mmCIF file of C-alpha atoms in Angstrom:
data_model
loop_
_atom_site.group_PDB
_atom_site.id
_atom_site.type_symbol
_atom_site.label_atom_id
_atom_site.label_comp_id
_atom_site.label_asym_id
_atom_site.label_seq_id
_atom_site.Cartn_x
_atom_site.Cartn_y
_atom_site.Cartn_z
ATOM 1 C CA ALA A 1 160.620 51.958 -272.422
ATOM 2 C CA SER A 2 159.413 49.202 -270.087
ATOM 3 C CA ASP A 3 157.261 51.670 -268.120
ATOM 4 C CA VAL A 4 155.671 52.896 -271.344
ATOM 5 C CA TYR A 5 154.707 49.351 -272.365
ATOM 6 C CA LYS A 6 153.418 48.617 -268.880
ATOM 7 C CA ARG A 7 151.202 51.733 -268.935
ATOM 8 C CA GLN A 8 149.942 50.871 -272.418
ATOM 9 C CA TYR A 9 149.177 47.295 -271.338
ATOM 10 C CA LEU A 10 147.338 48.469 -268.226
ATOM 11 C CA ASN A 11 145.405 51.005 -270.319
ATOM 12 C CA LEU A 12 144.442 48.249 -272.752
ATOM 13 C CA LEU A 13 143.240 46.000 -269.916
ATOM 14 C CA ASN A 14 141.241 48.916 -268.523
ATOM 15 C CA LYS A 15 139.605 49.535 -271.901
ATOM 16 C CA ILE A 16 138.789 45.830 -272.266
ATOM 17 C CA GLY A 17 137.174 46.050 -268.832
ATOM 18 C CA GLN A 18 134.871 48.784 -270.143
ATOM 19 C CA LEU A 19 133.382 46.432 -272.745
ATOM 20 C CA ASN A 20 130.310 44.360 -271.954
ATOM 21 C CA LYS A 21 130.918 40.910 -270.484
ATOM 22 C CA SER A 22 130.346 39.071 -273.763
ATOM 23 C CA ASP A 23 132.858 41.249 -275.620
ATOM 24 C CA GLN A 24 135.365 40.965 -272.778
ATOM 25 C CA GLU A 25 135.051 37.193 -272.867
ATOM 26 C CA ILE A 26 135.707 36.775 -276.589
ATOM 27 C CA ILE A 27 138.626 39.243 -276.547
ATOM 28 C CA ASN A 28 140.159 37.441 -273.568
ATOM 29 C CA LEU A 29 139.714 33.993 -275.106
ATOM 30 C CA PHE A 30 141.259 34.979 -278.444
ATOM 31 C CA TYR A 31 144.053 37.320 -277.374
ATOM 32 C CA LEU A 32 144.898 36.566 -273.758
ATOM 33 C CA GLU A 33 144.209 32.815 -273.680
ATOM 34 C CA ASP A 34 145.354 32.483 -277.317
ATOM 35 C CA LEU A 35 142.481 30.184 -278.286
ATOM 36 C CA SER A 36 141.651 29.474 -281.927
ATOM 37 C CA TYR A 37 138.216 30.114 -283.394
ATOM 38 C CA GLU A 38 137.559 26.369 -283.176
ATOM 39 C CA GLN A 39 138.445 26.315 -279.474
ATOM 40 C CA ILE A 40 136.264 29.361 -278.849
ATOM 41 C CA THR A 41 133.315 27.710 -280.599
ATOM 42 C CA GLU A 42 133.676 24.724 -278.285
ATOM 43 C CA ARG A 43 134.121 26.821 -275.146
ATOM 44 C CA LEU A 44 131.157 29.099 -275.869
ATOM 45 C CA ASN A 45 129.032 26.529 -277.722
ATOM 46 C CA ILE A 46 128.584 28.843 -280.719
ATOM 47 C CA SER A 47 129.166 28.455 -284.444
ATOM 48 C CA TYR A 48 132.415 29.369 -286.177
ATOM 49 C CA ALA A 49 130.676 32.214 -288.022
ATOM 50 C CA ASN A 50 129.222 33.521 -284.764
ATOM 51 C CA ALA A 51 132.659 33.428 -283.096
ATOM 52 C CA ARG A 52 134.181 35.450 -285.950
ATOM 53 C CA THR A 53 131.320 37.948 -285.910
ATOM 54 C CA LYS A 54 131.442 38.381 -282.123
ATOM 55 C CA LEU A 55 135.214 38.882 -282.165
ATOM 56 C CA ASN A 56 135.062 41.411 -285.015
ATOM 57 C CA ARG A 57 132.353 43.395 -283.238
ATOM 58 C CA ALA A 58 134.258 43.292 -279.950
ATOM 59 C CA LYS A 59 137.466 44.474 -281.665
ATOM 60 C CA HIS A 60 135.565 47.329 -283.290
ATOM 61 C CA LYS A 61 134.133 48.416 -279.923
ATOM 62 C CA LEU A 62 137.574 48.155 -278.327
ATOM 63 C CA ARG A 63 139.080 50.344 -281.060
ATOM 64 C CA GLU A 64 136.387 52.954 -280.352
ATOM 65 C CA HIS A 65 137.291 52.903 -276.637
ATOM 66 C CA LEU A 66 140.987 53.314 -277.464
ATOM 67 C CA ASN A 67 140.486 56.351 -279.712
#
């Protein structure tokens, strides 16, 4: 089972790498660095609404890459 999870994780990282840099950044900040929306707004100097919108769009694009 461990090899299956490892392959899935590597596939996910590969798919994230296929996104544009902006989408990669917001996905990485939220999921891999485990930052909150508030922390992301500070890091990227964007509004809370913009952070939510960017993350939702990036997740949608990632889902398309995974299917």
